[in-house]
Coordinates of N, CA and C in Angstrom, one line a residue:
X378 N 39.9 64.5 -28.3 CA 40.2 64.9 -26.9 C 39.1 64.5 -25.9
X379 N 38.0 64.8 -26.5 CA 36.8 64.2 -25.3 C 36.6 63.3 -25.2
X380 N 37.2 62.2 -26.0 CA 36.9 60.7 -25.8 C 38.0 59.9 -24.7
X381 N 39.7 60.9 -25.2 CA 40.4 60.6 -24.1 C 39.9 61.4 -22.6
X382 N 39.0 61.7 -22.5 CA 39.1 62.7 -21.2 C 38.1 61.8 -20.5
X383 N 37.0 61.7 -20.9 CA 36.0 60.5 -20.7 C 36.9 59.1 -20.2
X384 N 37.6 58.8 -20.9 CA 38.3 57.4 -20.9 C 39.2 57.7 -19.4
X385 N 40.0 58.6 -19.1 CA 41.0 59.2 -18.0 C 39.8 58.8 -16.8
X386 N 38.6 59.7 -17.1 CA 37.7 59.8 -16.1 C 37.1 58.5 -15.8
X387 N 36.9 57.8 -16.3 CA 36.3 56.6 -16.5 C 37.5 56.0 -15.6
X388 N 38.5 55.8 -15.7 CA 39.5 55.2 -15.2 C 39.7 55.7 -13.7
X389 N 39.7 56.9 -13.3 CA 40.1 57.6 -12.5 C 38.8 57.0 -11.1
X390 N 37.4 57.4 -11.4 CA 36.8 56.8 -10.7 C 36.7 55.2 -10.0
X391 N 36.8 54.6 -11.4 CA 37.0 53.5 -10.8 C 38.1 53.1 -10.2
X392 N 39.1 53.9 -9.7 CA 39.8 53.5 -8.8 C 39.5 54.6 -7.6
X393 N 38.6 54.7 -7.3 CA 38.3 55.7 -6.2 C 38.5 56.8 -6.1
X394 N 38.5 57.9 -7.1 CA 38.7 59.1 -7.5 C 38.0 59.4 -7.7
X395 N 37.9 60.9 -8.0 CA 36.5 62.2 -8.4 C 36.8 62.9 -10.0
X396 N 35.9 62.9 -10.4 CA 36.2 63.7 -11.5 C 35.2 65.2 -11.9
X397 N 36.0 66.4 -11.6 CA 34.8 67.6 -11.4 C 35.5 68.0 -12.7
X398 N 34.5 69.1 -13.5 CA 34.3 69.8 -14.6 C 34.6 71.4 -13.9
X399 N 35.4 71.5 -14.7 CA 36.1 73.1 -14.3 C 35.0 74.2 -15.0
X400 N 34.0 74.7 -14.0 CA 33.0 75.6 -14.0 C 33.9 77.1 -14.3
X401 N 34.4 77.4 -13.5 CA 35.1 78.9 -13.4 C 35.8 78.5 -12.0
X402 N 37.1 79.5 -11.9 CA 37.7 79.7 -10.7 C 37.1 79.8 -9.3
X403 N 36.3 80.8 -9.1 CA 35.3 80.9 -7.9 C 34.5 79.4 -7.5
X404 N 33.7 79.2 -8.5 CA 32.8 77.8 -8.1 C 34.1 77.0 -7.9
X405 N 35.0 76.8 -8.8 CA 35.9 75.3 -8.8 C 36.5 75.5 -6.9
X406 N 36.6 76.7 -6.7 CA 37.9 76.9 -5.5 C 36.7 76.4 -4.0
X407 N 35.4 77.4 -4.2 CA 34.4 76.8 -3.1 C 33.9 75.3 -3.5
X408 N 34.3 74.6 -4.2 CA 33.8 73.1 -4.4 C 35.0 72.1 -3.8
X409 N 36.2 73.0 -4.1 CA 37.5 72.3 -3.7 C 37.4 72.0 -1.8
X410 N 37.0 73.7 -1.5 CA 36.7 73.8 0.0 C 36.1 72.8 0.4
X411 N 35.0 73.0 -0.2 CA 33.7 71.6 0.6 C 33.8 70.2 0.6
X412 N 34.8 69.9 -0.7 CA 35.1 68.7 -0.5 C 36.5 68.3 0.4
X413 N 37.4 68.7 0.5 CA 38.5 68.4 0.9 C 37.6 68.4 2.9
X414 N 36.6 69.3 3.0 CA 36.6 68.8 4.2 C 35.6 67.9 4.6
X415 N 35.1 67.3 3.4 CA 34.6 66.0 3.4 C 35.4 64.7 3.2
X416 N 36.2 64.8 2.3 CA 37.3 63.4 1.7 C 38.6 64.4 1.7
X417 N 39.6 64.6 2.7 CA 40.4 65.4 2.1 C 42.1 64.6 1.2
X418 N 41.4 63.1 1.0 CA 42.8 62.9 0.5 C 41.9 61.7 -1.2
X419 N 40.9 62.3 -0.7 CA 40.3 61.6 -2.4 C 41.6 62.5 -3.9
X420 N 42.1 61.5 -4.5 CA 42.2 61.7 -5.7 C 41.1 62.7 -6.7
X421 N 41.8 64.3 -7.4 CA 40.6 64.5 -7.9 C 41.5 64.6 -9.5
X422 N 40.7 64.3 -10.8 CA 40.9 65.1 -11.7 C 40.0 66.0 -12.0
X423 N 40.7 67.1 -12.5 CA 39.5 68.4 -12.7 C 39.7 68.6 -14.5
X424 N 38.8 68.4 -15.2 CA 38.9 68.7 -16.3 C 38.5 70.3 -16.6
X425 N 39.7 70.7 -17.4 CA 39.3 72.3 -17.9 C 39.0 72.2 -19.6
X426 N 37.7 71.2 -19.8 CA 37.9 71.7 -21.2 C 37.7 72.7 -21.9
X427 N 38.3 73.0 -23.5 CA 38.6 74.6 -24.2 C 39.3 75.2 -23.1
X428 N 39.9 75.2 -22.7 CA 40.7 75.9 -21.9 C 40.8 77.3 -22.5
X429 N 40.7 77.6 -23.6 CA 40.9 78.9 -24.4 C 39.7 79.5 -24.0
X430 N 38.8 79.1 -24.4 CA 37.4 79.8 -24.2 C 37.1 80.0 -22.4
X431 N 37.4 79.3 -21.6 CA 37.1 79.3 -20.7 C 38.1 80.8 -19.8
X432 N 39.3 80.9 -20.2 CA 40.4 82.4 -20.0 C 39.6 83.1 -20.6
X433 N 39.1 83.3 -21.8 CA 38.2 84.3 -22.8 C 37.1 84.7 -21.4
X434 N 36.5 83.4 -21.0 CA 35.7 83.9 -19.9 C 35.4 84.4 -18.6
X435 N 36.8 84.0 -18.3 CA 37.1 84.4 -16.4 C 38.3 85.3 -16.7
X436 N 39.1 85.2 -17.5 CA 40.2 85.8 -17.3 C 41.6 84.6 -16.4
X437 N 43.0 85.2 -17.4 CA 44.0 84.2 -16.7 C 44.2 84.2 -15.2
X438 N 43.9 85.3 -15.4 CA 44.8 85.2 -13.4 C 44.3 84.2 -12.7
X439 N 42.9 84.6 -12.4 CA 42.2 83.8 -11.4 C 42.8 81.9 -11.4
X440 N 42.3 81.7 -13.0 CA 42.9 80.4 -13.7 C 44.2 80.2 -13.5
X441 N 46.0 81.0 -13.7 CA 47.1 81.2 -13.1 C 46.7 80.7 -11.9
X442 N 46.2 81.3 -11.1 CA 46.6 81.6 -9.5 C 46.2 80.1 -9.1
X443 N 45.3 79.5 -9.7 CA 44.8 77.6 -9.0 C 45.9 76.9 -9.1
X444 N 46.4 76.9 -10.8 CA 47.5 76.0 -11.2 C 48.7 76.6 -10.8
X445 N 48.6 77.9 -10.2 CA 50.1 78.2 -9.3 C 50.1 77.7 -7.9
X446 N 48.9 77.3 -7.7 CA 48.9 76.6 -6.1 C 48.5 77.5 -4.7
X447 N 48.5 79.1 -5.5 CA 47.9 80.3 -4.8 C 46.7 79.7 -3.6
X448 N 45.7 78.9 -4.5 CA 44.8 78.3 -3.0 C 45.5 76.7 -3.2
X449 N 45.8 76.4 -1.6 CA 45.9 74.8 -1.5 C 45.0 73.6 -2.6
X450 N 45.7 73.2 -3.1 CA 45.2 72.1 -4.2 C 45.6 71.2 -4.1
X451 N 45.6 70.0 -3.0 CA 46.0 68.7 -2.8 C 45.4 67.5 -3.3
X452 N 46.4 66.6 -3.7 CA 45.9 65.5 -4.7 C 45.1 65.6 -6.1
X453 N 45.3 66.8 -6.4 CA 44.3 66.9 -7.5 C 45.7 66.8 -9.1
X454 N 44.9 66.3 -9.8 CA 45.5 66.4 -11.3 C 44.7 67.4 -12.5
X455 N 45.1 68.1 -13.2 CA 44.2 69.0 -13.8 C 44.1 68.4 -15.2
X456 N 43.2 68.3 -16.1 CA 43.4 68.0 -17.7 C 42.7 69.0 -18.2
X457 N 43.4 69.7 -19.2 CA 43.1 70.3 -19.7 C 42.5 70.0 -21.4
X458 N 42.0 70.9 -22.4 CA 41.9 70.7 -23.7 C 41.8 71.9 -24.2
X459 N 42.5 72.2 -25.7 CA 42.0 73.5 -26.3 C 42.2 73.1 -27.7
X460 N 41.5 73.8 -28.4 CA 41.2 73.4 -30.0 C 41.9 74.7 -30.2
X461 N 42.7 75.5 -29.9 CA 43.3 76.4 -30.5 C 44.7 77.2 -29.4
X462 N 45.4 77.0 -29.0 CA 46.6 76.7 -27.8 C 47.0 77.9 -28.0
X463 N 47.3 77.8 -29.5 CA 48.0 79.8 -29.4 C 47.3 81.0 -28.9
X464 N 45.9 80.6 -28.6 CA 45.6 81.8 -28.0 C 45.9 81.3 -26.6
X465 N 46.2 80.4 -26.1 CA 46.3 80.8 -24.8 C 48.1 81.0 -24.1
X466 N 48.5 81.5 -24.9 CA 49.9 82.3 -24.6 C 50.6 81.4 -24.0
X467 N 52.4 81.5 -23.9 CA 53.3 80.6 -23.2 C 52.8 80.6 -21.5
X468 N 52.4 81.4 -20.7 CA 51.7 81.4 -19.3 C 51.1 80.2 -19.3
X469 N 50.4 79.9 -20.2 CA 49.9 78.4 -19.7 C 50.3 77.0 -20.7
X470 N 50.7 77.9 -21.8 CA 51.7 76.1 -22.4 C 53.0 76.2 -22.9
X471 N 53.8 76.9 -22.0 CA 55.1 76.6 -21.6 C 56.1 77.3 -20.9
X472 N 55.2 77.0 -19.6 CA 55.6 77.3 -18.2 C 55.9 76.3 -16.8
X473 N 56.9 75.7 -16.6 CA 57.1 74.5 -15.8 C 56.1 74.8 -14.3
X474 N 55.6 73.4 -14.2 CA 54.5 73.4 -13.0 C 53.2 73.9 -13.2
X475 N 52.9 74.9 -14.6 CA 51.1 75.0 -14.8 C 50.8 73.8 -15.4
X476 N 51.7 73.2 -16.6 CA 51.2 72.0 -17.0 C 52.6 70.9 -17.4
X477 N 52.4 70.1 -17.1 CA 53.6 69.7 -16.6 C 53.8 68.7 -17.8
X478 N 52.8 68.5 -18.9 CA 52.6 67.9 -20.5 C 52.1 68.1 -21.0
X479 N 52.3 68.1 -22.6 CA 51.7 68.8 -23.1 C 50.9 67.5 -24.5
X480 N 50.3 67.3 -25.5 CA 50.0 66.4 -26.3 C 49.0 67.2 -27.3
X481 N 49.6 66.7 -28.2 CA 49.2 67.0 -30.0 C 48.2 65.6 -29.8
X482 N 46.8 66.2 -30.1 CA 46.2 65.1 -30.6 C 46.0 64.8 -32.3
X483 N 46.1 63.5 -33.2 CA 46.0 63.2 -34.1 C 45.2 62.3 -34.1
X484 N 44.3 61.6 -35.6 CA 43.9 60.6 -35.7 C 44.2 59.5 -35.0
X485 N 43.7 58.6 -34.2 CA 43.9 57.4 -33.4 C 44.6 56.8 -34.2
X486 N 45.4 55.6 -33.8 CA 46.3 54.4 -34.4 C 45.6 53.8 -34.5
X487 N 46.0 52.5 -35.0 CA 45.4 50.9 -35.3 C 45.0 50.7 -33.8
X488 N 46.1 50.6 -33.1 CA 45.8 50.2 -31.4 C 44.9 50.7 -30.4
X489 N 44.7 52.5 -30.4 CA 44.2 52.8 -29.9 C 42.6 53.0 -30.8
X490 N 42.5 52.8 -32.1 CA 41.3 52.7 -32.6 C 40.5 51.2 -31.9
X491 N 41.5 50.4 -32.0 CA 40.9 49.3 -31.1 C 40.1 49.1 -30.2
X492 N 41.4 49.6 -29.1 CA 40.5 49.7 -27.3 C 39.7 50.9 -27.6
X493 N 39.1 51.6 -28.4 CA 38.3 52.6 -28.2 C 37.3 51.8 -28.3
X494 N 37.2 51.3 -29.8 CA 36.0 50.3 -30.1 C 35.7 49.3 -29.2
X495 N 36.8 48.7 -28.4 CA 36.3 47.6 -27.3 C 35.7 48.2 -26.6
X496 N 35.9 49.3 -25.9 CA 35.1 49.9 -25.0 C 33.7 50.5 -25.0
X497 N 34.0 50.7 -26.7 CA 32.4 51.3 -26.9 C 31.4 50.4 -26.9
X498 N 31.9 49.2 -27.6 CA 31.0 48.1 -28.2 C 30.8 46.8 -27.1
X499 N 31.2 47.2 -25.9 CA 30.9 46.2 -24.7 C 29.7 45.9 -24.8
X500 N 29.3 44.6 -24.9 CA 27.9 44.0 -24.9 C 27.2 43.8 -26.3
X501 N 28.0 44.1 -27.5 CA 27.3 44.3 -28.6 C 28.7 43.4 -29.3
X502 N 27.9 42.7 -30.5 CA 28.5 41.6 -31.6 C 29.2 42.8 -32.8
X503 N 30.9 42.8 -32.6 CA 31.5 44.1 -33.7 C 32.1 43.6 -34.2
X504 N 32.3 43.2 -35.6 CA 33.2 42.6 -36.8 C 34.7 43.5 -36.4
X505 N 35.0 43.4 -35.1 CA 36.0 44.7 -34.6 C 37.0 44.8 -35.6
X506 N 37.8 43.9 -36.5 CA 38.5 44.0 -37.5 C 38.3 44.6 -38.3
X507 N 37.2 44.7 -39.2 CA 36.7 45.5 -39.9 C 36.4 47.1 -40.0
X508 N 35.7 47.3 -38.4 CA 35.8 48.4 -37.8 C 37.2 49.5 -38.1
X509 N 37.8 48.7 -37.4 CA 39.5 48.9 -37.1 C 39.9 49.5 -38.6
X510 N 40.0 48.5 -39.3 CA 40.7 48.1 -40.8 C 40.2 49.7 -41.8
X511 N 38.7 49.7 -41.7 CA 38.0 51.2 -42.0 C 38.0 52.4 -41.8
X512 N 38.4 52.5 -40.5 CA 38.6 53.5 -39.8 C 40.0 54.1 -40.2
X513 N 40.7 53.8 -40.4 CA 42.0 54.8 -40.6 C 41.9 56.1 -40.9
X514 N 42.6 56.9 -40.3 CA 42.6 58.3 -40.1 C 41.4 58.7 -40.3
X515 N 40.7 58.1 -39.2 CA 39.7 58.9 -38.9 C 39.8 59.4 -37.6
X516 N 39.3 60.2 -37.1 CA 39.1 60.9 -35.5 C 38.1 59.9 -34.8
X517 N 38.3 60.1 -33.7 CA 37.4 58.8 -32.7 C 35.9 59.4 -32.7
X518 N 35.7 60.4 -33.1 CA 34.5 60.6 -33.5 C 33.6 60.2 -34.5
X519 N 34.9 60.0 -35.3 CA 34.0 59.4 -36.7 C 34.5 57.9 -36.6
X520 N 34.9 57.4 -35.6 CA 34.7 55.8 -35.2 C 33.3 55.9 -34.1
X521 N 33.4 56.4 -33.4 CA 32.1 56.5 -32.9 C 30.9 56.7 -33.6
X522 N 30.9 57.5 -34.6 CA 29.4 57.6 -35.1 C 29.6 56.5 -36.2
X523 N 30.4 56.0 -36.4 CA 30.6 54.4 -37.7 C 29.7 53.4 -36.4
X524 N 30.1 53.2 -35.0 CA 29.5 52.5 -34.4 C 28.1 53.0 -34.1
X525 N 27.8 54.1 -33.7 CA 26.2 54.4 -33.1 C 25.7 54.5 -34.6
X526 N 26.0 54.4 -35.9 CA 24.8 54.8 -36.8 C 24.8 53.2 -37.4
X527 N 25.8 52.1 -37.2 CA 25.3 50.8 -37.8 C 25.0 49.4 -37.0
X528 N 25.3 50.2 -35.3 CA 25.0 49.7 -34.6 C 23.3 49.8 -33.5
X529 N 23.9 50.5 -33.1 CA 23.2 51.3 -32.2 C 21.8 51.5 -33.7
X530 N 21.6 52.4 -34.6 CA 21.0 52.7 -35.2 C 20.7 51.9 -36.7
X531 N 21.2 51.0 -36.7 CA 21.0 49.9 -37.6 C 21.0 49.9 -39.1
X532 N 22.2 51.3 -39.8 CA 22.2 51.9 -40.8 C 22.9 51.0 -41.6
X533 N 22.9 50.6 -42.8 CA 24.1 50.1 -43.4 C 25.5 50.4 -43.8
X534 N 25.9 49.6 -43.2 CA 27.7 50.1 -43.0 C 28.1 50.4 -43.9
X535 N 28.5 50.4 -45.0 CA 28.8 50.8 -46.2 C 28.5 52.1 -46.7
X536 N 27.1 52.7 -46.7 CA 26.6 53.7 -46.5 C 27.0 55.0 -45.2
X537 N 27.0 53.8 -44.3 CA 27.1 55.2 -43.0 C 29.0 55.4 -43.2
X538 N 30.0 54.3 -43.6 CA 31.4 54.7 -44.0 C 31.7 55.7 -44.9
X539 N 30.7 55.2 -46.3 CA 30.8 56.6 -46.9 C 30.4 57.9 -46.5
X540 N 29.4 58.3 -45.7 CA 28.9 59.2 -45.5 C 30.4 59.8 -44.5
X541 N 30.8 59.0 -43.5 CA 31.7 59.7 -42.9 C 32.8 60.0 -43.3
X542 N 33.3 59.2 -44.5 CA 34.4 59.3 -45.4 C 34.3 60.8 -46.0
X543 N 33.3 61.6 -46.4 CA 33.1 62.9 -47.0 C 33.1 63.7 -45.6
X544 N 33.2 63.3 -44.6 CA 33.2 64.2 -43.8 C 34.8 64.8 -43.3
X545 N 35.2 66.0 -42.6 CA 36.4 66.4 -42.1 C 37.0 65.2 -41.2
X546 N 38.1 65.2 -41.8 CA 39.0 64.1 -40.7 C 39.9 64.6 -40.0
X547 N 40.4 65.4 -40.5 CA 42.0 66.3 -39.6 C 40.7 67.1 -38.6
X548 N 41.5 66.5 -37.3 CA 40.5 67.5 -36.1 C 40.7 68.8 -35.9
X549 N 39.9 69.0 -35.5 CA 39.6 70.8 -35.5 C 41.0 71.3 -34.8
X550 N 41.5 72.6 -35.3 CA 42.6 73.3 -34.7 C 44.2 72.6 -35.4
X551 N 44.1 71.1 -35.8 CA 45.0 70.7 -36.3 C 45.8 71.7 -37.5
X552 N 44.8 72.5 -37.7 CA 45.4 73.1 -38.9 C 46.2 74.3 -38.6
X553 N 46.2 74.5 -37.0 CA 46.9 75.6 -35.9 C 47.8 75.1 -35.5
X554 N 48.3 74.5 -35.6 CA 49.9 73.9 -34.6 C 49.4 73.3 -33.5
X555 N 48.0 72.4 -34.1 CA 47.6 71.8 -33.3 C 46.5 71.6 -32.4
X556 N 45.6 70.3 -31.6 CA 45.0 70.5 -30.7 C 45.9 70.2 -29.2
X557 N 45.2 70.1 -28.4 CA 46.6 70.2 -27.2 C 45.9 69.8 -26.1
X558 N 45.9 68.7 -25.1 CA 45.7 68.2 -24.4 C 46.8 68.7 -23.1
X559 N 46.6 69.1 -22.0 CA 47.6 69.8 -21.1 C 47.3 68.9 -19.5
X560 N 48.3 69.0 -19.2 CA 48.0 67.6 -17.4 C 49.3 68.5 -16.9
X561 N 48.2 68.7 -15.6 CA 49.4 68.8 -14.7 C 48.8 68.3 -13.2
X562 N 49.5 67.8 -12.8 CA 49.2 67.3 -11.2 C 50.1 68.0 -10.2
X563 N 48.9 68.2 -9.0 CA 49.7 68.7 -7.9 C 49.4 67.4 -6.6
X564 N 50.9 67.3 -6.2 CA 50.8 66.4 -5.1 C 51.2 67.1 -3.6

């Protein structure tokens, strides 16, 4: 989930867009103020990652009342992420207009293991085939650390594949009905 959120954001700026990290309700709503009367028609995404833990910490309503539109929220798209969805009740994943999609994340594909690795390995020489070919059902995490420990850190591939081969592959919460990626945009 954090590598797609990174990648969203990555994308989002370079086309002229903002990307803010959802502190709590109060800061996010006075940051909203200040900006909108700086840039009021900039593109924003606001990432809410754990979304679970972050309700655990402020409480729904305040959180309800943004993605109900209770304060003006223009141009903004919300992403959310939660490693465990059932705690955060049908109110916020499946209620039309808090999030407008919903996504099960699983192990990357052949395709998306790819452009992950193009993107990581920009500037650096990657047997990307190989990469690819190894990686199966792994989480992009454990394609990322396959690249930073034989790349970046110069370990022997073989060695650093096994090591991550003994590690957990089904991502966290999968074993819950799921991790859950949530978008909703307000226009």
């Amino acid at each position: 989930k954090s590598c797609t959120i990174r990648l969203v954001l990555h994308d989002v700026i370079a086309r002229g867009g903002l990307g803010l990290n959802f502190a709590g309700p109060d800061t996010f709503i006075g940051c909203m103020r200040a900006l909108r009367k700086i840039q009021p028609e900039t593109p924003v995404v606001v990432v809410m990652e754990d979304l679970d833990f972050t309700v655990e910490r402020f409480g729904a309503s305040k959180i309800l009342n943004i993605l109900d539109g209770v304060e003006s929220v223009e141009h903004v798209a919300f992403l959310a992420s939660s490693n465990t969805p059932q705690k955060l009740g049908q109110a916020f994943t499946n209620r039309p207009s808090r999030f407008d999609k919903r996504f099960e994340f699983r192990p990357p594909g052949r395709a998306a293991r790819t452009i992950y690795l193009e993107h990581v390995s920009r500037g650096f020489e990657l047997p990307l085939e190989r990469y690819v070919r190894d990686t199966e059902g792994m989480t992009y995490a454990h394609v990322k650390e396959l690249f930073v420990a034989t790349v970046l850190l110069g370990e022997d591939y073989e060695e650093a594949l096994k090591s991550l081969s003994t590690m957990k592959r089904t991502p966290v919460g999968m074993e819950m009905r799921g991790e859950m990626g949530l978008v909703k945009e307000k226009k």
